[in-house]
CSV table of C-alpha atoms and ligand atoms in Angstrom, one decimal:
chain,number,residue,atom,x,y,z
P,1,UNK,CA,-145.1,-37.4,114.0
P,2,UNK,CA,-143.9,-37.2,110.7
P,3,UNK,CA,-144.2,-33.2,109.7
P,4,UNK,CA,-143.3,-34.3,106.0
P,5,UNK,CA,-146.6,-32.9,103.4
P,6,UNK,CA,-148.2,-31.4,106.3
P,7,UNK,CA,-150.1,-28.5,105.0
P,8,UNK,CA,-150.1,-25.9,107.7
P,9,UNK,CA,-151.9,-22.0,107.2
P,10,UNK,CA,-150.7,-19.6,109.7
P,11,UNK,CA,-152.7,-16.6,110.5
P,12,UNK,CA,-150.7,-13.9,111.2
P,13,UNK,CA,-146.8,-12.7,109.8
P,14,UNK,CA,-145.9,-11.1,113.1
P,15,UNK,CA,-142.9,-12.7,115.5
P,16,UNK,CA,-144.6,-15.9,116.5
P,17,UNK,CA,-146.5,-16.8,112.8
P,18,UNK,CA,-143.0,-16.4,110.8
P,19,UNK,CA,-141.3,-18.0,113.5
P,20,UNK,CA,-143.7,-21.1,114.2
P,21,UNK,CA,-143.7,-21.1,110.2
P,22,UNK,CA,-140.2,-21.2,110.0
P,23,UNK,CA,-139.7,-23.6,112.6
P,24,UNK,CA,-142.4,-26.1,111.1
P,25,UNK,CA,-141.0,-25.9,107.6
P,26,UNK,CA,-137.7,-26.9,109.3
P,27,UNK,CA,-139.7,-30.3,110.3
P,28,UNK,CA,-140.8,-30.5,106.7
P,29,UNK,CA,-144.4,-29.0,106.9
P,30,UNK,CA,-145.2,-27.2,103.7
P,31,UNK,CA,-146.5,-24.1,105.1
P,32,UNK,CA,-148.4,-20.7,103.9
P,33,UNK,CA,-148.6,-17.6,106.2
P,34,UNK,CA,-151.6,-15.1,105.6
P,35,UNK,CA,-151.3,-11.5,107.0
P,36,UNK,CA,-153.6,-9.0,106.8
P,37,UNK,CA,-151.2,-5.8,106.3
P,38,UNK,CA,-149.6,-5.4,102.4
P,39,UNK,CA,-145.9,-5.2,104.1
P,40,UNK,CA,-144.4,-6.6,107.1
P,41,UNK,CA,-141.0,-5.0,107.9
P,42,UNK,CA,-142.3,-1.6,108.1
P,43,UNK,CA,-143.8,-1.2,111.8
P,44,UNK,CA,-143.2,-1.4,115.1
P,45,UNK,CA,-140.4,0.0,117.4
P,46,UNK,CA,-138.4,-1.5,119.9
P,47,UNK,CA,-138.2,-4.8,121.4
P,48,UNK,CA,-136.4,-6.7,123.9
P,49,UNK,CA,-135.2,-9.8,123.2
P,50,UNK,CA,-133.4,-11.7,126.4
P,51,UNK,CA,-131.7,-14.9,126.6
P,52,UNK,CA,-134.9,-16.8,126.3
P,53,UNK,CA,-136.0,-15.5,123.0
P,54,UNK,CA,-132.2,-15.4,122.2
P,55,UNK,CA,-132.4,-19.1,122.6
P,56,UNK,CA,-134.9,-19.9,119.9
P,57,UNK,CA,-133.1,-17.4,117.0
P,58,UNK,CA,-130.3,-19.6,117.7
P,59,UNK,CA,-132.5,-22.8,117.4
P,60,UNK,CA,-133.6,-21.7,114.1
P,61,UNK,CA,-130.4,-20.8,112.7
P,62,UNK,CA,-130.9,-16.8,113.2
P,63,UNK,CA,-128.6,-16.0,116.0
P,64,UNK,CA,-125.9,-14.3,113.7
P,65,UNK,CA,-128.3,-12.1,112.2
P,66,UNK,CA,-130.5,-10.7,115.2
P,67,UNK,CA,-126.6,-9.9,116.3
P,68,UNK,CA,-125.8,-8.0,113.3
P,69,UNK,CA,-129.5,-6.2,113.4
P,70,UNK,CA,-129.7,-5.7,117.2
P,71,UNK,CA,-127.9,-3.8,120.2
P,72,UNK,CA,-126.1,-6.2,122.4
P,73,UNK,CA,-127.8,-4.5,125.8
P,74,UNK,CA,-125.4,-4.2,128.7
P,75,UNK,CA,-127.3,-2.8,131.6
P,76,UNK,CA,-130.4,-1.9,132.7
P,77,UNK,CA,-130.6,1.4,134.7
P,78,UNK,CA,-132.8,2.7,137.4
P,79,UNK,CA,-132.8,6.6,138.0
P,80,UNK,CA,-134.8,8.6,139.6
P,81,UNK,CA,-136.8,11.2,137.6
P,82,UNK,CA,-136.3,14.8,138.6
P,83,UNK,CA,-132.1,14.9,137.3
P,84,UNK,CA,-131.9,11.2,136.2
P,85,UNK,CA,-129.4,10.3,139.2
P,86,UNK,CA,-128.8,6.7,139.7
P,87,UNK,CA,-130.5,4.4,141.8
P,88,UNK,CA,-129.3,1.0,140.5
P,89,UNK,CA,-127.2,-0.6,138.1
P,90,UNK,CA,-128.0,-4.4,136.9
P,91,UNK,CA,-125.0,-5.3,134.7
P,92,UNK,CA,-126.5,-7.6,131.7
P,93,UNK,CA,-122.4,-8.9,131.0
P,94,UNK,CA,-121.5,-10.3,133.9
P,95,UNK,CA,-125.3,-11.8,134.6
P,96,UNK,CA,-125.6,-13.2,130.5
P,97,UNK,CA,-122.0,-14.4,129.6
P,98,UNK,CA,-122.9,-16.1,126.8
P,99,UNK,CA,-126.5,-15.2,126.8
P,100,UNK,CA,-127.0,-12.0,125.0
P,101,UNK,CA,-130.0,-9.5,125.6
P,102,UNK,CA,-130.8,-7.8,123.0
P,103,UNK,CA,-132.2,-4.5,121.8
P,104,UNK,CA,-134.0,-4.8,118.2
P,105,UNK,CA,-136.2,-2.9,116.1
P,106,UNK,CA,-139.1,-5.1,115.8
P,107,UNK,CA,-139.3,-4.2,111.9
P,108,UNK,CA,-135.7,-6.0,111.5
P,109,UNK,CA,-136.5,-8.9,113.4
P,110,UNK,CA,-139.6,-9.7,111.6
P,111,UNK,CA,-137.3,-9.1,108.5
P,112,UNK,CA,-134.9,-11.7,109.9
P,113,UNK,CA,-137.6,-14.3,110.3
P,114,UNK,CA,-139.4,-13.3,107.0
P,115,UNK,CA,-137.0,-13.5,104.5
P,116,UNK,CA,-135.5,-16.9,106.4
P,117,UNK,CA,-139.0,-18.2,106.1
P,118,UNK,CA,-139.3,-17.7,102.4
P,119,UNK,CA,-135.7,-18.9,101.6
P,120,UNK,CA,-137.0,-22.1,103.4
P,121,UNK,CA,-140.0,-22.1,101.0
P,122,UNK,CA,-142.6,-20.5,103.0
P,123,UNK,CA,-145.5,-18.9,101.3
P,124,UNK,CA,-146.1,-15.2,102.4
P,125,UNK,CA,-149.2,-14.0,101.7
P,126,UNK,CA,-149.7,-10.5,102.4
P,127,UNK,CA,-153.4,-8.3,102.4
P,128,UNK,CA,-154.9,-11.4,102.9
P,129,UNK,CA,-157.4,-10.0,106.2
P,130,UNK,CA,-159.0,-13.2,108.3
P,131,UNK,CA,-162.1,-12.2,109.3
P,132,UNK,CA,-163.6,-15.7,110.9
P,133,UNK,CA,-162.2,-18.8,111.9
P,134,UNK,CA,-163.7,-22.0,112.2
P,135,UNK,CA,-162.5,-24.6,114.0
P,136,UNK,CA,-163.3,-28.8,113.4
P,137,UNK,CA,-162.0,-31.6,112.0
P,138,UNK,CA,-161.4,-29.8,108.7
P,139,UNK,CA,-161.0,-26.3,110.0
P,140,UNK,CA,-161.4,-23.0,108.2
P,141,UNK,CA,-160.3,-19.4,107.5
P,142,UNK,CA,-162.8,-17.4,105.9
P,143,UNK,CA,-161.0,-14.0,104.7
P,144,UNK,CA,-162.4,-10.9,104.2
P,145,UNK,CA,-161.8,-10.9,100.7
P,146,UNK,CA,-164.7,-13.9,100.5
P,147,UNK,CA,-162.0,-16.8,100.1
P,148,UNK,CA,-161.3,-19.8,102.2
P,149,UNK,CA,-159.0,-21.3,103.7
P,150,UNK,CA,-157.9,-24.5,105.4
P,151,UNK,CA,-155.2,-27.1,105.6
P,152,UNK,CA,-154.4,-30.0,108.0
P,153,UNK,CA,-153.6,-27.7,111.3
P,154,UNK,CA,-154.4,-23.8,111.5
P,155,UNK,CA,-152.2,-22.1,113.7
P,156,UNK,CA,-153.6,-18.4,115.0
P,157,UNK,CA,-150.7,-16.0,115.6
P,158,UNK,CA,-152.8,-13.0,115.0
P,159,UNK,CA,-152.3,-11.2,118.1
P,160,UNK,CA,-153.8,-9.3,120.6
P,161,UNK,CA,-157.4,-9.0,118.7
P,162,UNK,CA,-156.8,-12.3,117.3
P,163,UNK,CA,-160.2,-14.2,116.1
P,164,UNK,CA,-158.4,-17.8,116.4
P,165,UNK,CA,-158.7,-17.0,120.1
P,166,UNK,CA,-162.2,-16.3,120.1
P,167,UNK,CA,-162.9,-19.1,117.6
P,168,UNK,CA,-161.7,-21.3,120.5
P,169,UNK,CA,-162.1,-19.5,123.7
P,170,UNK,CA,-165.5,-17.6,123.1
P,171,UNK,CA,-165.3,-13.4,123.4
P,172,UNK,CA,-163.7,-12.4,127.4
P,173,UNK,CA,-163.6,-8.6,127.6
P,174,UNK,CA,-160.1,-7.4,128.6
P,175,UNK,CA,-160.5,-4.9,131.5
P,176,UNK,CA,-158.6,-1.3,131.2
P,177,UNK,CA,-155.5,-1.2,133.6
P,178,UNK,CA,-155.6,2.2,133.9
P,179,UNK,CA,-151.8,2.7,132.7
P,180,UNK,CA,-151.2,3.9,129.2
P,181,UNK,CA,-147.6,3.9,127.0
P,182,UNK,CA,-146.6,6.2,124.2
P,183,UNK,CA,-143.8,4.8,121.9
P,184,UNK,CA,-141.8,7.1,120.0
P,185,UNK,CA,-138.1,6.7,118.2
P,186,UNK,CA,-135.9,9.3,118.5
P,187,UNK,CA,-132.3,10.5,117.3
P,188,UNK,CA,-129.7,9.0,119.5
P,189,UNK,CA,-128.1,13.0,120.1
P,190,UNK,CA,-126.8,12.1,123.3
P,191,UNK,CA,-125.1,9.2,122.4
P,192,UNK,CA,-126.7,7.2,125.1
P,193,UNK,CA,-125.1,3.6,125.7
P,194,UNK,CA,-126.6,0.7,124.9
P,195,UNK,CA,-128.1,0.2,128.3
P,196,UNK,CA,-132.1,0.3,129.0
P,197,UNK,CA,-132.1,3.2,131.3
P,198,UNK,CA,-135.2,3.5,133.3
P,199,UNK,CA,-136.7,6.7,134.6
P,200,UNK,CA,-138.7,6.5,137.4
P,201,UNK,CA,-141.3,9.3,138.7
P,202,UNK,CA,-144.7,9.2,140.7
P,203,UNK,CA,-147.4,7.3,138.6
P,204,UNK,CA,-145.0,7.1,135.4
P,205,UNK,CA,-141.8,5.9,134.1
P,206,UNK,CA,-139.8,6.8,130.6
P,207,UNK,CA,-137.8,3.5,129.4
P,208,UNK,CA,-135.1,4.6,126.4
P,209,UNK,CA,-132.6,2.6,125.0
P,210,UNK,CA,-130.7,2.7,121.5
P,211,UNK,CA,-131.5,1.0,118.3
P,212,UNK,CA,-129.7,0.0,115.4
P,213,UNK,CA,-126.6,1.2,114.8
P,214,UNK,CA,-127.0,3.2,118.5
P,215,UNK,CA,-128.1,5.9,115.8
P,216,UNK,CA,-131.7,5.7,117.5
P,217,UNK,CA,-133.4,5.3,121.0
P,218,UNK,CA,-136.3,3.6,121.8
P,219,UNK,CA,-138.3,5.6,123.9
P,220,UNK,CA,-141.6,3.9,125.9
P,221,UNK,CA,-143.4,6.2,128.5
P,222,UNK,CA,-145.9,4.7,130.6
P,223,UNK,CA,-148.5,6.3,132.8
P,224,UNK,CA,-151.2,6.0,135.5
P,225,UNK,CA,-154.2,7.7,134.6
P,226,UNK,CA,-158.0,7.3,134.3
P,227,UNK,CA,-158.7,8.7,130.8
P,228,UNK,CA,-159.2,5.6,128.8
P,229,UNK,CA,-157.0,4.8,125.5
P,230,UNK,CA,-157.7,2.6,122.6
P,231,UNK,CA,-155.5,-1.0,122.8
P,232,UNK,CA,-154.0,-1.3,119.7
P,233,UNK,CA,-150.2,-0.4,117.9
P,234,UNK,CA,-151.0,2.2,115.7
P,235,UNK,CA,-152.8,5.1,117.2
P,236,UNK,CA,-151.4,8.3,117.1
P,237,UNK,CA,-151.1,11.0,119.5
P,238,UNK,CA,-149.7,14.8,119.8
P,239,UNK,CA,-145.6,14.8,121.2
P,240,UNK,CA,-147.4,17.8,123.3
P,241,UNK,CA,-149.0,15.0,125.6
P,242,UNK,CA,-146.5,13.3,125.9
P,243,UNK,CA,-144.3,16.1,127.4
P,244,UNK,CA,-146.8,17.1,129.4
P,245,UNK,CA,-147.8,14.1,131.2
P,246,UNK,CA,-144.1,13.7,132.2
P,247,UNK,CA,-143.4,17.5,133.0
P,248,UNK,CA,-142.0,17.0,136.0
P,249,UNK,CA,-139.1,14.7,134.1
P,250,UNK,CA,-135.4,16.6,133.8
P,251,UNK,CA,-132.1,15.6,133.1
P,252,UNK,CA,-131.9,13.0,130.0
P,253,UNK,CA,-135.2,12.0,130.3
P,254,UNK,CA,-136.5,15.5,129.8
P,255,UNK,CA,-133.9,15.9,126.6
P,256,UNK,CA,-135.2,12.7,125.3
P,257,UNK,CA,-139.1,13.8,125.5
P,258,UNK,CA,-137.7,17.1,123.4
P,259,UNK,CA,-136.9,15.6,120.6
P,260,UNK,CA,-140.0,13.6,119.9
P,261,UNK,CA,-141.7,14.7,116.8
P,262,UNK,CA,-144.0,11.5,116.4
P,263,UNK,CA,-145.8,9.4,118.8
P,264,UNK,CA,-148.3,6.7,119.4
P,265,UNK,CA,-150.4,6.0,122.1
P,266,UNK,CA,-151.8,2.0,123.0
P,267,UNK,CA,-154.2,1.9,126.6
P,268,UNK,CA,-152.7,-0.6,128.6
P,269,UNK,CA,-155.1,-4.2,129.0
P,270,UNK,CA,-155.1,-6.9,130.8
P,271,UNK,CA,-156.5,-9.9,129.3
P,272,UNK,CA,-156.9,-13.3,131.3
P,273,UNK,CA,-154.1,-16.5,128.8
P,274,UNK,CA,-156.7,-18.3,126.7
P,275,UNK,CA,-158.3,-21.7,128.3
P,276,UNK,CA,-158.0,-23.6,125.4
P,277,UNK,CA,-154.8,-23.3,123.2
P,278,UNK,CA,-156.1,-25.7,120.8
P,279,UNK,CA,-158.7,-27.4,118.9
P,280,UNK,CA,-158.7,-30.4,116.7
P,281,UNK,CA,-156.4,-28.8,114.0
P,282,UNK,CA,-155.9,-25.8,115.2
P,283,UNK,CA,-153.7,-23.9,117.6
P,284,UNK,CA,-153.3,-20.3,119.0
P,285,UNK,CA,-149.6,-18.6,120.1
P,286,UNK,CA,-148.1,-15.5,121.1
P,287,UNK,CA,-150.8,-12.7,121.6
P,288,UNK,CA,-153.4,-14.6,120.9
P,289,UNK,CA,-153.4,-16.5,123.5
P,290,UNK,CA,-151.6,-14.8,126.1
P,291,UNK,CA,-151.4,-10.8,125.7
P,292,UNK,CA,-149.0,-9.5,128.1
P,293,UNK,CA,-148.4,-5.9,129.5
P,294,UNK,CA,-144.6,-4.9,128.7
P,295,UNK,CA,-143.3,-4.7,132.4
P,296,UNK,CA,-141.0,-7.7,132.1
P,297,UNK,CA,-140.4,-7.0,128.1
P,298,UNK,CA,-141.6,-10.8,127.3
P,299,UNK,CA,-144.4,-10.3,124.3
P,300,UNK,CA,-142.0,-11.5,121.8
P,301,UNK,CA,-139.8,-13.7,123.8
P,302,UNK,CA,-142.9,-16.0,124.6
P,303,UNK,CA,-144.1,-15.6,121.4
P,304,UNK,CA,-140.3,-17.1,119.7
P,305,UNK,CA,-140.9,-19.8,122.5
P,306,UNK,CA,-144.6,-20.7,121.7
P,307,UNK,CA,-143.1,-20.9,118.5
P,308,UNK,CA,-140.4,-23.4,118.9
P,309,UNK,CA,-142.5,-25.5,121.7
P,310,UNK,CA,-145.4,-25.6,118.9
P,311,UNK,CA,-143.3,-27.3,116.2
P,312,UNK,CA,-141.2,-29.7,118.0
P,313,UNK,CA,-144.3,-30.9,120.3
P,314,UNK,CA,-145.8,-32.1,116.8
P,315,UNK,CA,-142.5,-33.4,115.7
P,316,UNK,CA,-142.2,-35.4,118.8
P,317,UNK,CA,-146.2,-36.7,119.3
P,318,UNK,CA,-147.0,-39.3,117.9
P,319,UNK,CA,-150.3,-37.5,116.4
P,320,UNK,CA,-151.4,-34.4,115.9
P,321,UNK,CA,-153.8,-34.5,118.8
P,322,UNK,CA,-151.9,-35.6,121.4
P,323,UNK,CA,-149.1,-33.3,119.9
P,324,UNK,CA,-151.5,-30.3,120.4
P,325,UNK,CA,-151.9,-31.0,124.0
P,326,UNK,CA,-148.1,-31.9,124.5
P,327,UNK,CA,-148.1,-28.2,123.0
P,328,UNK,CA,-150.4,-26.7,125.9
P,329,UNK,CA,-149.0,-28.3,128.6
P,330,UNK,CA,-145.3,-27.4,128.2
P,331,UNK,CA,-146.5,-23.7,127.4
P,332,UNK,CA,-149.5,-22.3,129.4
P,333,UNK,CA,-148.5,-22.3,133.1
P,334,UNK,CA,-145.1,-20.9,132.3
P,335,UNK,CA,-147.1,-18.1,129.4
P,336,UNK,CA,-149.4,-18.0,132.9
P,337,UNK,CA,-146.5,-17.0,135.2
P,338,UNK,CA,-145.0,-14.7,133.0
P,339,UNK,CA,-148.1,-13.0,132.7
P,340,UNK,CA,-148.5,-11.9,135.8
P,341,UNK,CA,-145.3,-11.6,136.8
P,342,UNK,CA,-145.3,-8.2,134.3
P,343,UNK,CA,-149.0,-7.6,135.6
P,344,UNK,CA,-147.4,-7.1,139.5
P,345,UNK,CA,-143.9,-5.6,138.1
P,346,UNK,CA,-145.5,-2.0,136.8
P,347,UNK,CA,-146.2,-0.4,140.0
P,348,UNK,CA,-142.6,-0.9,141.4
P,349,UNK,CA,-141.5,2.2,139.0
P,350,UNK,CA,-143.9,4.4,140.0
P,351,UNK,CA,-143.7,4.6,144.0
P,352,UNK,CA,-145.1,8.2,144.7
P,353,UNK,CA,-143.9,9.8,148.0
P,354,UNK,CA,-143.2,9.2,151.0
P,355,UNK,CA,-143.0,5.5,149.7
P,356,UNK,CA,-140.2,6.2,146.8
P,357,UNK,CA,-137.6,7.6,149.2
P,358,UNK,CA,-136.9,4.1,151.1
P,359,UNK,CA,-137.6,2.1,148.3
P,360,UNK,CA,-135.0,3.6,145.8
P,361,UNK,CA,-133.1,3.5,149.3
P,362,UNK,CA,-133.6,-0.8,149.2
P,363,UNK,CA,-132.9,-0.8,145.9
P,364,UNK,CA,-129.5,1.1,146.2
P,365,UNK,CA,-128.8,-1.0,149.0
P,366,UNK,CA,-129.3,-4.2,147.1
P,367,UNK,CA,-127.3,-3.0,144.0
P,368,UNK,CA,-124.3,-2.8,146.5
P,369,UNK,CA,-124.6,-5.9,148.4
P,370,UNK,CA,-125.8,-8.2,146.4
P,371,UNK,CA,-126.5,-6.8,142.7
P,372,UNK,CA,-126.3,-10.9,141.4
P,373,UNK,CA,-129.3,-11.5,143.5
P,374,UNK,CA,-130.9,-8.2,141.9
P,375,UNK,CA,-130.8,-10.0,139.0
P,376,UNK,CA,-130.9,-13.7,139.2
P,377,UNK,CA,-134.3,-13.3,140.6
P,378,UNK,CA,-135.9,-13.2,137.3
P,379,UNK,CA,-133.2,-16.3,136.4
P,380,UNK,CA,-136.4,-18.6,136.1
P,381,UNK,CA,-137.7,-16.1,133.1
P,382,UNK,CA,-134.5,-14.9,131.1
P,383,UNK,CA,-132.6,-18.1,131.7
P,384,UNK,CA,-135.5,-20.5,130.4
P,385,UNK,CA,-134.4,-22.7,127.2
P,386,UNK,CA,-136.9,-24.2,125.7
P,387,UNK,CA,-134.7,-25.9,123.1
P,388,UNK,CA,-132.3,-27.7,125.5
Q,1,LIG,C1,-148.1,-3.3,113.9
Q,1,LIG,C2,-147.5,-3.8,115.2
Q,1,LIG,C3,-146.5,-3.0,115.8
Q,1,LIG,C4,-146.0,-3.4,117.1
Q,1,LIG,N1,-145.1,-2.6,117.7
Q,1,LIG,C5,-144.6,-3.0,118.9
Q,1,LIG,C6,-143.6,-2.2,119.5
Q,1,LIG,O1,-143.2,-1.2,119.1
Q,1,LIG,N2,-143.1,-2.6,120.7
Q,1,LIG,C7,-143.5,-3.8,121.3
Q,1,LIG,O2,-143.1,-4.2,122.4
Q,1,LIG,N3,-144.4,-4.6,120.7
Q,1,LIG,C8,-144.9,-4.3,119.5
Q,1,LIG,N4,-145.8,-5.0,118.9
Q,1,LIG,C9,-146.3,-6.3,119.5
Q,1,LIG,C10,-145.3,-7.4,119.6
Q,1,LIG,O3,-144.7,-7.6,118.3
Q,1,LIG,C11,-146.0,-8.6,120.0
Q,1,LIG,O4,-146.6,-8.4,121.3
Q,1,LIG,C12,-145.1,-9.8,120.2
Q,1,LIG,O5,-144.1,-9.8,119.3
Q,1,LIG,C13,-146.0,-11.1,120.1
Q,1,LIG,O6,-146.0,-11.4,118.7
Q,1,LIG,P1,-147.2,-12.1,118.0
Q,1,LIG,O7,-146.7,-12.7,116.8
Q,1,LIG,O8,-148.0,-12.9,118.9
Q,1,LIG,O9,-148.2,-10.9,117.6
Q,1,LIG,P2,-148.0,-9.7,116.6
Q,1,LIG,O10,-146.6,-9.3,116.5
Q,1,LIG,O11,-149.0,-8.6,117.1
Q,1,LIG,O12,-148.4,-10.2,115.2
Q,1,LIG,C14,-149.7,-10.5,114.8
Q,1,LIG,C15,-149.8,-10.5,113.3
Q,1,LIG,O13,-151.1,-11.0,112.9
Q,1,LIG,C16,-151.6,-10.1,111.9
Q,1,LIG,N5,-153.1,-10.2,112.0
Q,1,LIG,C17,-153.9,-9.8,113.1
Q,1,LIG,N6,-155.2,-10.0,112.8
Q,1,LIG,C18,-155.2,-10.6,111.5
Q,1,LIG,C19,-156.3,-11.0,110.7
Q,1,LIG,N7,-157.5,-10.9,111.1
Q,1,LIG,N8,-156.0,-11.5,109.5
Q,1,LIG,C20,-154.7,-11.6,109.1
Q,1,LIG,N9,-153.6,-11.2,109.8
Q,1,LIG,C21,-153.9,-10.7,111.0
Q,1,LIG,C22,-151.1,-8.7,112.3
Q,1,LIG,O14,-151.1,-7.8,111.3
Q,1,LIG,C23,-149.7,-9.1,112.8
Q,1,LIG,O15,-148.8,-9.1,111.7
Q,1,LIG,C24,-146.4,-4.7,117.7
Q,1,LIG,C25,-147.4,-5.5,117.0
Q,1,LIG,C26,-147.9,-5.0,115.8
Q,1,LIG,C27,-148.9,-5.9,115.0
């Protein structure tokens, strides 16, 4: 199908909107994003960005400049929690020759995509809050503001609360996992590497890895409990929680937890992937249709592939209908599997005793004998290009 004077609206200026917009302007849709916040660059903390995602930044052009942004990642590390020791050692240089992983702030790769988006001619819209969406032949966005919206295909990339999913799926309550995460950046005083080094205690594990320059570390600190938090990026909690949920924590990790002087706190849901991905003229990506917890670091990755699949499913239909269903089937089993492969990976951090002991024991054991199998497991994730 011929992209060419397609008008396309995007809800949504996060990772997938800017990057489905970018990639359908490619195809020569004239396209206009809408995002509710008046900046874009300004939030977020780290992200992860593995060979899959990796994949698509290099499909549209990008790959240069998430390299210049990002930390090229060369390990990931599991420690235990009381002095940090090590418990295994997956090496990211040997496994990704010539497919980087990537540690990024999420604020510089939505400035990547952003300001490649508007050099392509893609209208930005900011403080332009969707409140309802309907969906039809001639589909709508009605805004907050009282305005409206449409265009010949409305793509949802509004994320985790997104009402494009709800437009087309109906309201499905998300049910509390009983994990929350704090998120906080800190200075990178110890001069950690650029590995993700993860530390692992009963109930709870600390992730950190640098940012930038390796000026900053990402730190994400994730634990079992039953008090209930709110699911959202921005709420903010007291450092003194923090440290005291993960008192028993020494070595680095306990160094690291020192230092924080902000934090935010996001309850941990798990939401079922959206039925229907698309209407008529209209299709949901990323969060919206598939929120994922962080265990296998894949919220943005699947969004960047949503992304690509979504444009170059319409480029090669022959119709838009038939290219919004191309667009479903190549994406939702795989968003599916992904899923709940980070659904079933949290618990394996946070063995309590007797139980840790012999794990961390297995694990050792398989770093030395066969560390490639350690991490070719997740092959079918990390290695997935969905531009070949
Ligand atoms: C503020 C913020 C901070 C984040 N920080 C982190 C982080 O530190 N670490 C991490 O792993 N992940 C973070 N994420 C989530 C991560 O970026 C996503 O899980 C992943 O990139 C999938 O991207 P997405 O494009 O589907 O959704 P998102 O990146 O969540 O983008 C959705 C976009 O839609 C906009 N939007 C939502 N509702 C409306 C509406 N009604 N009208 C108009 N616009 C709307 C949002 O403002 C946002 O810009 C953050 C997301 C947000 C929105």
């Amino acid at each position: 199908m011929d992209l060419k004077g397609l008008k396309i609206t995007v809800i949504g200026a996060g990772i997938g909107g800017l990057a489905a917009a970018l990639a359908l302007r490619r195809f020569g849709a004239s396209v206009t994003v809408l995002e509710q916040a008046e900046a874009i660059t300004e939030v977020g903390a780290g992200l992860q960005i593995t060979p899959n995602g990796v994949h698509v930044m290099k499909a549209l052009g990008l790959a240069d400049d998430l390299a210049w942004s990002a930390q090229r990642a060369r390990a990931v590390v599991l420690r235990g929690h009381r002095r940090g020791n090590q418990v295994l050692r997956l090496d990211l240089d040997e496994y990704a020759a010539g497919l980087p992983y990537y540690f990024v702030h999420r604020s510089d790769l939505i400035g990547i995509l952003a300001g490649a988006a508007r050099r392509e001619g893609v209208q930005v819209r900011l403080l332009q809050r969707v409140d309802r969406v309907q969906p039809g032949p001639q589909p709508l966005v009605h805004l907050v503001n009282g305005a409206q919206c449409g265009g010949d295909l409305l793509v949802g990339a509004d994320g985790l609360h997104s009402k494009t999913r709800v437009a087309l799926n109906g309201e499905r309550k998300p049910f509390f996992t009983g994990q929350v995460a704090w998120r906080a950046i800190v200075p990178n005083h110890l001069k950690l590497p650029p590995e993700a080094q993860v530390f692992m205690g009963p109930g709870r594990h600390l992730v950190a890895y640098p940012l930038r320059d390796g000026s900053l570390v990402n730190l994400v600190a994730v634990q079992e409990r039953r008090a209930w938090a709110e699911e959202g990026w921005n709420f903010k909690d007291d450092p003194a929680n923090l440290r005291a949920a993960f008192a028993g924590f020494g070595g680095t990790a306990a160094a690291l937890l020192e230092t924080v002087e902000e934090v935010l706190l996001w309850g941990l849901f798990r939401h079922p992937v959206a039925d229907r991905w698309h209407g008529e003229h209209i299709a949901i990506l990323g969060d919206a249709a598939h929120p994922t917890l962080p265990f296998m670091a894949q919220g943005a990755n699947l969004a960047l592939e949503d992304a690509w699949v979504l444009a170059r499913s319409l480029q090669e239909a022959a119709g838009m209908s038939s290219g919004l269903a191309m667009y479903q089937a190549r994406r939702r089993e795989r968003a599916q599997n992904v899923v709940q492969a980070a659904s079933r990976n949290a618990w394996k951090y946070h063995l309590r005793a007797p139980l840790s002991w012999p794990a961390h024991q297995v694990l050792k054991l398989g770093g030395r004998f066969a560390p490639d199998r350690m991490v070719s497991q997740f092959d079918w994730i990390y290695r997935h290009d969905v531009t070949a």
